[in-house]
Short mmCIF file of C-alpha atoms in Angstrom, two decimals:
data_model
loop_
_atom_site.label_atom_id
_atom_site.label_comp_id
_atom_site.label_asym_id
_atom_site.label_seq_id
_atom_site.Cartn_x
_atom_site.Cartn_y
_atom_site.Cartn_z
CA MET A 817 12.16 259.04 -39.45
CA SER A 818 8.85 258.53 -40.13
CA LYS A 819 5.34 256.39 -38.07
CA THR A 820 2.83 254.64 -39.18
CA GLU A 821 -0.71 255.45 -37.10
CA LYS A 822 -1.86 252.13 -35.76
CA MET A 823 -5.67 251.90 -34.48
CA GLU A 824 -7.63 250.27 -31.89
CA LEU A 825 -11.27 250.08 -31.66
CA PHE A 826 -13.47 248.43 -29.49
CA ASP A 827 -16.40 247.24 -30.83
CA VAL A 828 -19.94 248.40 -30.03
CA PRO A 829 -23.30 245.90 -28.95
CA ASP A 830 -25.36 246.12 -31.99
CA THR A 831 -28.18 246.74 -29.08
CA VAL A 832 -27.90 248.97 -26.07
CA SER A 833 -29.31 248.08 -22.87
CA ASN A 834 -30.72 251.42 -22.67
CA PRO A 835 -33.21 252.27 -26.20
CA MET A 836 -34.05 255.79 -24.35
CA LEU A 837 -30.20 256.20 -25.17
CA SER A 838 -28.87 257.26 -28.80
CA PHE A 839 -25.82 256.02 -30.28
CA LYS A 840 -23.21 258.95 -29.13
CA ASN A 841 -24.33 258.46 -25.71
CA GLN A 842 -22.46 254.89 -26.10
CA LYS A 843 -18.97 254.75 -24.54
CA THR A 844 -16.62 254.07 -26.78
CA LYS A 845 -12.78 253.64 -26.61
CA ILE A 846 -10.59 254.59 -29.77
CA VAL A 847 -7.05 253.66 -28.92
CA LYS A 848 -4.20 255.04 -31.30
CA GLU A 849 -1.47 253.36 -31.35
CA TYR A 850 2.45 255.43 -33.12
CA VAL A 851 4.72 252.91 -34.91
CA TYR A 852 8.35 254.81 -35.52
CA VAL A 853 10.02 254.05 -38.66
CA LYS A 854 13.63 254.42 -38.58
CA PHE A 855 14.67 255.91 -42.17
CA THR A 856 17.23 258.53 -42.73
CA ILE A 857 18.45 260.14 -46.62
CA MET A 858 21.13 257.73 -45.94
CA ASP A 859 18.88 254.95 -46.47
CA PHE A 860 18.48 256.14 -50.48
CA SER A 861 19.80 254.24 -53.25
CA ARG A 862 22.49 255.53 -54.91
CA GLU A 863 20.83 256.43 -57.91
CA ILE A 864 18.80 258.94 -55.59
CA MET A 865 21.92 260.47 -53.69
CA VAL A 866 23.13 260.64 -57.17
CA GLU A 867 20.14 262.57 -58.68
CA ILE A 868 19.51 264.82 -55.81
CA LEU A 869 23.66 266.00 -55.51
CA SER A 870 24.37 266.55 -58.45
CA ARG A 871 21.86 269.05 -58.50
CA LEU A 872 23.31 270.71 -56.78
CA THR A 873 26.12 273.55 -56.97
CA ILE A 874 30.21 273.62 -56.31
CA LYS A 875 30.19 275.17 -52.49
CA PRO A 876 26.91 272.56 -51.44
CA ILE A 877 29.05 269.10 -53.43
CA PHE A 878 31.81 270.52 -51.34
CA ARG A 879 30.26 270.32 -47.66
CA CYS A 880 28.25 267.15 -48.71
CA LYS A 881 31.89 265.51 -48.84
CA THR A 882 32.19 265.87 -45.59
CA VAL A 883 28.92 264.24 -44.82
CA CYS A 884 30.45 261.05 -44.25
CA LYS A 885 32.49 258.66 -46.55
CA ARG A 886 30.19 256.87 -48.76
CA TRP A 887 28.93 260.75 -49.78
CA TYR A 888 32.53 261.51 -50.33
CA ASN A 889 33.53 258.24 -52.22
CA LEU A 890 29.90 258.66 -54.72
CA LEU A 891 30.95 262.49 -54.95
CA THR A 892 34.55 261.81 -56.28
CA SER A 893 35.16 258.89 -57.87
CA ASP A 894 31.52 257.69 -58.46
CA PRO A 895 31.50 257.65 -63.15
CA LEU A 896 27.44 258.35 -62.67
CA PHE A 897 27.58 260.74 -60.79
CA VAL A 898 29.95 263.06 -62.55
CA LYS A 899 28.30 261.98 -65.33
CA MET A 900 24.93 262.98 -64.16
CA TYR A 901 26.57 266.53 -63.46
CA GLN A 902 28.51 267.15 -66.30
CA THR A 903 25.03 267.57 -68.07
CA ARG A 904 23.10 269.56 -65.85
CA SER A 905 26.43 271.76 -65.08
CA CYS A 906 26.10 274.07 -67.51
CA LYS A 907 22.78 275.03 -65.75
CA PHE A 908 25.61 276.59 -63.84
CA PRO A 909 27.20 279.68 -64.72
CA CYS A 910 30.93 280.64 -63.33
CA ILE A 911 33.78 282.27 -63.64
CA LEU A 912 37.24 281.18 -62.89
CA LEU A 913 39.67 284.14 -61.30
CA SER A 914 43.13 283.05 -60.94
CA ASN A 915 45.73 285.31 -59.65
CA ASP A 916 49.25 286.33 -60.09
CA ASP A 917 50.61 284.78 -57.11
CA SER A 918 49.30 281.06 -58.61
CA THR A 919 45.98 280.74 -56.03
CA ALA A 920 42.62 280.68 -58.45
CA SER A 921 38.47 280.17 -57.58
CA VAL A 922 35.40 279.78 -58.57
CA LEU A 923 32.57 282.52 -58.97
CA GLU A 924 29.11 280.67 -58.73
CA LEU A 925 26.43 283.66 -60.85
CA LYS A 926 23.78 282.42 -58.77
CA ALA A 927 19.96 283.58 -59.53
CA ASP A 928 19.85 285.63 -56.35
CA TYR A 929 23.77 286.79 -56.52
CA ASP A 930 23.89 290.26 -54.83
CA TYR A 931 25.93 292.89 -57.30
CA TYR A 932 26.03 294.91 -54.22
CA SER A 933 28.09 292.42 -51.28
CA ARG A 934 30.85 291.40 -51.13
CA SER A 935 30.56 289.36 -48.39
CA ARG A 936 27.46 286.71 -49.84
CA ASN A 937 29.49 286.86 -53.26
CA ARG A 938 32.52 284.38 -51.82
CA PRO A 939 33.69 282.60 -54.15
CA VAL A 940 35.12 279.01 -53.97
CA MET A 941 38.39 278.93 -53.59
CA LEU A 942 40.68 276.53 -54.41
CA SER A 943 43.97 275.77 -51.72
CA PRO A 944 46.75 276.09 -51.73
CA GLU A 945 48.16 277.53 -54.97
CA PHE A 946 49.08 274.89 -57.36
CA HIS A 947 52.37 273.52 -56.27
CA ILE A 948 53.91 273.24 -60.91
CA PRO A 949 57.38 272.94 -60.41
CA ARG A 950 60.81 275.52 -60.85
CA HIS A 951 61.68 275.37 -64.70
CA LYS A 952 65.29 277.58 -64.90
CA ASP A 953 66.07 279.47 -68.25
CA ARG A 954 68.66 279.16 -70.16
CA PHE A 955 70.98 281.44 -67.67
CA GLY A 956 70.35 279.48 -64.72
CA TYR A 957 67.73 281.34 -62.72
CA SER A 958 64.62 279.03 -61.89
CA PHE A 959 61.13 280.88 -62.95
CA ASP A 960 59.42 282.71 -60.59
CA ARG A 961 56.24 280.36 -59.65
CA LYS A 962 53.98 282.91 -59.14
CA LYS A 963 54.70 283.55 -62.94
CA LEU A 964 51.20 280.58 -64.06
CA GLU A 965 48.91 282.04 -66.69
CA LEU A 966 45.43 281.19 -67.07
CA ILE A 967 44.86 280.74 -71.25
CA GLY A 968 42.65 278.94 -71.42
CA SER A 969 39.37 276.74 -70.16
CA CYS A 970 37.98 273.58 -72.14
CA ASN A 971 34.77 271.61 -70.53
CA GLY A 972 35.88 271.57 -67.14
CA LEU A 973 39.26 271.17 -67.67
CA ILE A 974 42.38 274.69 -67.75
CA CYS A 975 45.12 275.03 -69.58
CA LEU A 976 48.48 277.12 -67.38
CA TRP A 977 51.17 278.63 -69.68
CA SER A 978 54.56 278.50 -66.98
CA GLY A 979 57.66 281.18 -67.48
CA ASP A 980 57.78 283.88 -69.34
CA ARG A 981 56.16 284.28 -72.46
CA TYR A 982 59.58 285.93 -74.65
CA ASP A 983 61.79 283.13 -73.22
CA GLU A 984 61.97 280.14 -75.08
CA ASN A 985 61.72 277.14 -71.61
CA TYR A 986 58.11 277.23 -70.70
CA SER A 987 55.51 274.78 -69.75
CA ILE A 988 52.40 273.96 -70.56
CA TYR A 989 49.63 272.73 -67.90
CA ILE A 990 46.21 270.55 -68.16
CA SER A 991 45.10 270.62 -65.00
CA ASN A 992 41.26 270.18 -63.83
CA PRO A 993 41.59 272.82 -60.95
CA LEU A 994 38.01 271.13 -58.96
CA LEU A 995 40.19 267.81 -58.15
CA GLY A 996 43.42 269.59 -57.79
CA GLU A 997 45.02 267.47 -60.56
CA TYR A 998 47.53 268.36 -63.31
CA PHE A 999 50.04 267.41 -65.76
CA LYS A 1000 52.76 268.79 -67.96
CA VAL A 1001 52.01 269.16 -71.55
CA LYS A 1002 54.77 267.65 -74.00
CA LEU A 1003 56.15 270.21 -75.98
CA PRO A 1004 58.71 270.19 -78.70
CA GLU A 1005 61.65 271.66 -79.14
CA TRP A 1006 62.12 274.87 -79.59
CA GLU A 1007 63.04 275.73 -83.23
CA LYS A 1008 64.64 278.38 -83.77
CA GLY A 1009 62.86 281.28 -86.20
CA VAL A 1010 60.06 280.76 -84.25
CA CYS A 1011 59.64 284.16 -82.56
CA ARG A 1012 55.72 284.12 -81.29
CA VAL A 1013 53.38 280.72 -79.78
CA ALA A 1014 49.91 280.29 -79.16
CA TYR A 1015 48.27 277.82 -76.51
CA THR A 1016 44.43 276.66 -76.54
CA LEU A 1017 42.64 273.09 -75.50
CA CYS A 1018 39.87 271.78 -77.79
CA TYR A 1019 37.50 269.23 -77.16
CA SER A 1020 35.33 267.17 -79.76
CA GLU A 1021 31.94 266.13 -78.75
CA GLY A 1022 32.18 263.63 -81.72
CA SER A 1023 35.20 261.31 -80.03
CA GLY A 1024 35.01 262.94 -76.75
CA GLN A 1025 38.90 263.47 -77.21
CA TYR A 1026 40.44 266.74 -75.81
CA LYS A 1027 42.65 268.47 -78.41
CA GLY A 1028 45.50 270.61 -77.33
CA LEU A 1029 45.77 272.96 -80.63
CA ARG A 1030 48.75 276.06 -81.02
CA SER A 1031 49.64 278.39 -83.32
CA VAL A 1032 53.15 278.95 -84.03
CA ILE A 1033 54.27 281.53 -85.79
CA ARG A 1034 57.82 281.97 -88.15
CA LYS A 1035 59.64 284.71 -88.92
CA VAL A 1036 60.49 284.73 -92.72
CA ARG A 1037 63.74 286.52 -93.58
CA GLY A 1038 62.94 288.59 -90.96
CA ARG A 1039 59.17 289.52 -90.57
CA PRO A 1040 56.48 287.12 -88.83
CA GLU A 1041 54.27 285.86 -91.85
CA VAL A 1042 53.62 282.37 -91.24
CA SER A 1043 51.58 281.04 -88.70
CA GLU A 1044 51.18 277.69 -88.55
CA LEU A 1045 48.97 275.40 -86.52
CA GLU A 1046 50.16 271.61 -84.72
CA VAL A 1047 47.37 269.48 -83.14
CA CYS A 1048 48.13 266.69 -80.35
CA ASN A 1049 45.66 264.12 -79.30
CA LEU A 1050 45.76 264.15 -75.52
CA GLY A 1051 46.14 261.08 -73.85
CA VAL A 1052 46.78 259.10 -77.41
CA ASP A 1053 50.06 260.40 -78.57
CA GLU A 1054 52.41 262.84 -77.38
CA LYS A 1055 53.89 264.27 -81.01
CA TRP A 1056 52.52 267.74 -82.66
CA ARG A 1057 51.31 267.16 -86.36
CA ASN A 1058 51.31 270.31 -88.66
CA VAL A 1059 47.32 270.31 -89.42
CA GLY A 1060 48.02 273.65 -91.90
CA GLU A 1061 49.08 277.71 -92.16
CA ALA A 1062 46.84 280.20 -90.54
CA ALA A 1063 47.65 282.35 -93.64
CA PHE A 1064 48.34 285.88 -93.71
CA PRO A 1065 46.05 288.43 -94.34
CA ALA A 1066 43.50 286.79 -93.27
CA ARG A 1067 42.81 287.74 -89.64
CA ILE A 1068 41.12 284.79 -87.82
CA HIS A 1069 40.62 281.62 -88.51
CA SER A 1070 38.65 278.24 -88.04
CA PHE A 1071 39.75 274.51 -86.72
CA ASN A 1072 37.27 271.81 -87.63
CA LEU A 1073 37.76 268.93 -84.62
CA VAL A 1074 37.01 266.08 -86.73
CA THR A 1075 38.32 266.48 -90.01
CA GLU A 1076 41.22 268.80 -88.37
CA GLU A 1077 40.52 271.54 -91.72
CA VAL A 1078 42.05 275.12 -91.46
CA LYS A 1079 39.92 277.39 -92.72
CA PRO A 1080 39.67 281.29 -93.03
CA VAL A 1081 37.04 283.21 -91.14
CA PRO A 1082 35.56 286.40 -92.89
CA VAL A 1083 35.84 289.81 -90.57
CA PRO A 1084 33.43 292.89 -90.33
CA PRO A 1085 33.68 294.78 -93.19
CA GLY A 1086 35.64 298.01 -93.29
CA LEU A 1087 37.35 295.95 -89.75
CA LYS A 1088 40.78 298.18 -89.47
CA THR A 1089 41.69 297.76 -85.52
CA PRO A 1090 44.90 295.86 -85.26
CA SER A 1091 44.62 292.16 -84.23
CA LEU A 1092 46.42 292.80 -80.29
CA GLY A 1093 43.20 295.26 -79.43
CA LEU A 1094 40.52 292.01 -80.71
CA ARG A 1095 39.60 289.33 -79.23
CA LEU A 1096 37.36 286.78 -79.98
CA ALA A 1097 34.24 285.19 -78.21
CA GLU A 1098 31.29 283.40 -78.17
CA LEU A 1099 28.11 284.81 -76.70
CA GLY A 1100 24.47 283.90 -77.61
CA ASN A 1101 26.22 280.92 -79.51
CA CYS A 1102 27.33 283.14 -81.97
CA LEU A 1103 31.25 284.21 -82.57
CA CYS A 1104 31.49 287.27 -81.53
CA LEU A 1105 34.87 290.13 -81.96
CA THR A 1106 35.45 292.79 -79.23
CA ASP A 1107 37.16 295.45 -80.03
CA SER A 1108 38.09 297.84 -77.04
CA CYS A 1109 40.58 300.14 -78.45
CA SER A 1110 38.76 302.61 -77.34
CA PHE A 1111 38.55 304.70 -74.04
CA GLN A 1112 35.18 305.72 -74.81
CA HIS A 1113 33.61 302.99 -75.48
CA VAL A 1114 33.84 298.88 -76.26
CA ASP A 1115 32.56 297.77 -79.87
CA ILE A 1116 31.48 293.85 -80.10
CA TRP A 1117 30.37 292.38 -83.66
CA TRP A 1118 27.89 289.99 -83.21
CA MET A 1119 28.70 287.12 -86.58
CA LYS A 1120 24.55 285.88 -86.50
CA GLU A 1121 25.22 283.29 -89.59
CA TYR A 1122 28.40 281.62 -88.97
CA GLY A 1123 30.62 282.46 -92.00
CA ILE A 1124 28.56 284.59 -93.86
CA ALA A 1125 30.45 288.20 -94.08
CA ASP A 1126 27.44 289.65 -94.60
CA SER A 1127 25.48 288.91 -90.78
CA TRP A 1128 28.55 290.56 -89.07
CA THR A 1129 26.44 293.06 -87.30
CA LYS A 1130 28.12 296.11 -84.37
CA ASP A 1131 26.85 297.65 -80.73
CA CYS A 1132 28.83 299.91 -79.78
CA ILE A 1133 28.44 300.52 -75.81
CA LEU A 1134 29.43 303.05 -73.82
CA THR A 1135 32.18 302.59 -70.84
CA ASN A 1136 33.38 305.13 -68.28
CA PHE A 1137 34.27 302.89 -66.00
CA TYR A 1138 38.38 303.72 -65.89
CA SER A 1139 38.67 300.94 -63.75
CA ALA A 1140 37.85 298.71 -66.41
CA ARG A 1141 40.05 300.13 -68.61
CA ARG A 1142 42.86 299.57 -66.33
CA HIS A 1143 41.89 295.62 -66.34
CA THR A 1144 41.48 296.20 -62.32
CA GLU A 1145 37.84 295.31 -61.81
CA LEU A 1146 35.10 292.50 -62.86
CA LEU A 1147 32.29 293.87 -64.81
CA SER A 1148 29.15 292.28 -66.51
CA TYR A 1149 26.60 294.15 -69.00
CA ASN A 1150 23.02 293.80 -69.84
CA PRO A 1151 22.68 294.23 -73.67
CA LYS A 1152 18.59 294.27 -73.19
CA GLU A 1153 18.88 297.15 -70.21
CA LYS A 1154 22.36 298.10 -71.09
CA LYS A 1155 23.73 298.62 -67.73
CA PHE A 1156 26.96 297.49 -66.63
CA ARG A 1157 27.52 296.44 -62.92
CA LYS A 1158 30.49 296.03 -60.97
CA VAL A 1159 30.77 291.92 -60.32
CA LYS A 1160 32.14 292.42 -56.63
CA VAL A 1161 33.40 289.51 -54.65
CA TYR A 1162 35.11 288.87 -51.90
CA ASP A 1163 38.63 288.49 -52.82
CA GLY A 1164 40.13 289.57 -56.36
CA GLY A 1165 41.12 288.21 -59.10
CA TYR A 1166 43.81 288.66 -61.73
CA ALA A 1167 42.65 286.88 -64.73
CA ALA A 1168 38.83 285.55 -65.48
CA THR A 1169 36.98 283.34 -68.25
CA LYS A 1170 33.74 281.37 -68.22
CA TYR A 1171 34.40 278.14 -66.52
CA ILE A 1172 32.21 275.18 -66.81
CA PRO A 1173 32.85 272.83 -63.36
CA SER A 1174 33.55 269.13 -64.26
CA PHE A 1175 34.24 266.67 -62.21
CA TYR A 1176 35.50 264.37 -64.72
CA SER A 1177 39.16 263.18 -63.57
CA LEU A 1178 42.58 263.54 -65.77
CA LYS A 1179 43.01 259.39 -65.76
CA THR A 1180 39.41 259.11 -67.04
CA VAL A 1181 40.30 262.17 -69.68
CA MET A 1182 44.08 260.63 -69.86
CA GLY A 1183 44.21 257.08 -68.61
CA GLU A 1184 45.03 255.50 -66.27
CA SER A 1185 48.69 254.62 -67.16
CA PHE A 1186 49.55 258.45 -67.91
CA GLN A 1187 51.40 260.57 -64.85
CA ILE A 1188 49.27 262.40 -62.96
CA SER A 1189 49.65 264.86 -60.71
CA ASN A 1190 47.73 266.15 -57.23
CA ALA A 1191 48.31 270.13 -55.74
CA TYR A 1192 46.95 269.32 -53.09
CA PRO A 1193 45.35 266.14 -50.50
CA LYS A 1194 41.33 265.63 -52.02
CA ALA A 1195 40.60 265.93 -48.32
CA GLU A 1196 41.63 269.37 -48.77
CA ILE A 1197 40.87 270.42 -52.06
CA VAL A 1198 38.34 273.67 -50.52
CA LEU A 1199 40.35 276.28 -47.75
CA ASP A 1200 37.07 279.03 -47.76
CA ILE A 1201 33.28 277.65 -48.24
#
């Protein structure tokens, strides 16, 4: 509600009846009238509303969806909002927590994050659990629906593994957890001689296309020696194409999303830790390799110049957190202060990964004709905000 001021002035004669009186003594009458103009936030244009709402974090956005139908449609299906939010979502650092009961939640690490309070650090709980169908193994037993493992996150989408890691009857799902959408990835038939398979989800900024990448380790003369890489263009075709081998003894390989070339990456000199004890990550726009095999410290190798073997530098981080070794707590490390902090959240997570929130529908990624399933009604996406 705004107001405009209207003033009415009664003229004062140029000559006064009593010359002895000054002008100040003359009676004047000033009348103010306020004309109220009704104006609310609902009168803002679509462009202005998108500009405002796209600056919010996840919790306020979900609250705004319940204000009115117009805001709900804008936040769920307006392409302008989706695109603008995507460009700004990198400013909202988030961690995706997934429990072993197939539920997921998003923890927003804001500037005012309280490391000592559980009640304030209440994550956005996505509800209900992912309704992934049960599958039967080769003996006819159904998989427990709770066996749903988070294996990767890319550009707002997550990759899920459903089933037993050591059984050939498993499924891979791609999901947008904020919208409750998911679809099952079509996989090639299991081949004899395969001893281990690993998957990841990739996004090519040049083509704007999501790709599925998998590593297939086959047995050669009874020993796993050959790791073949296969790629699938999601939403374009459902065929997995062989793009090359990740030959041993090289331990790190790169995959070019545009040319689909596979190349070895030099490892830190003198690295003797088995590959199972190592983890790759991106920290500070650098390729990093973490070695957590020791109970006293964690080693982090930084590749300061990508592809240059001599650019690897090593940081040794001391830690005495026994709970961290048991994977029961979430920790934050400040490299400048060289200090750990326990990240206390309202509800613990079984697994945690870096997550960039996105409101892009899987139908936009896969196409309108592609069959997309919904884990829950859109009006009930968030249980606990």
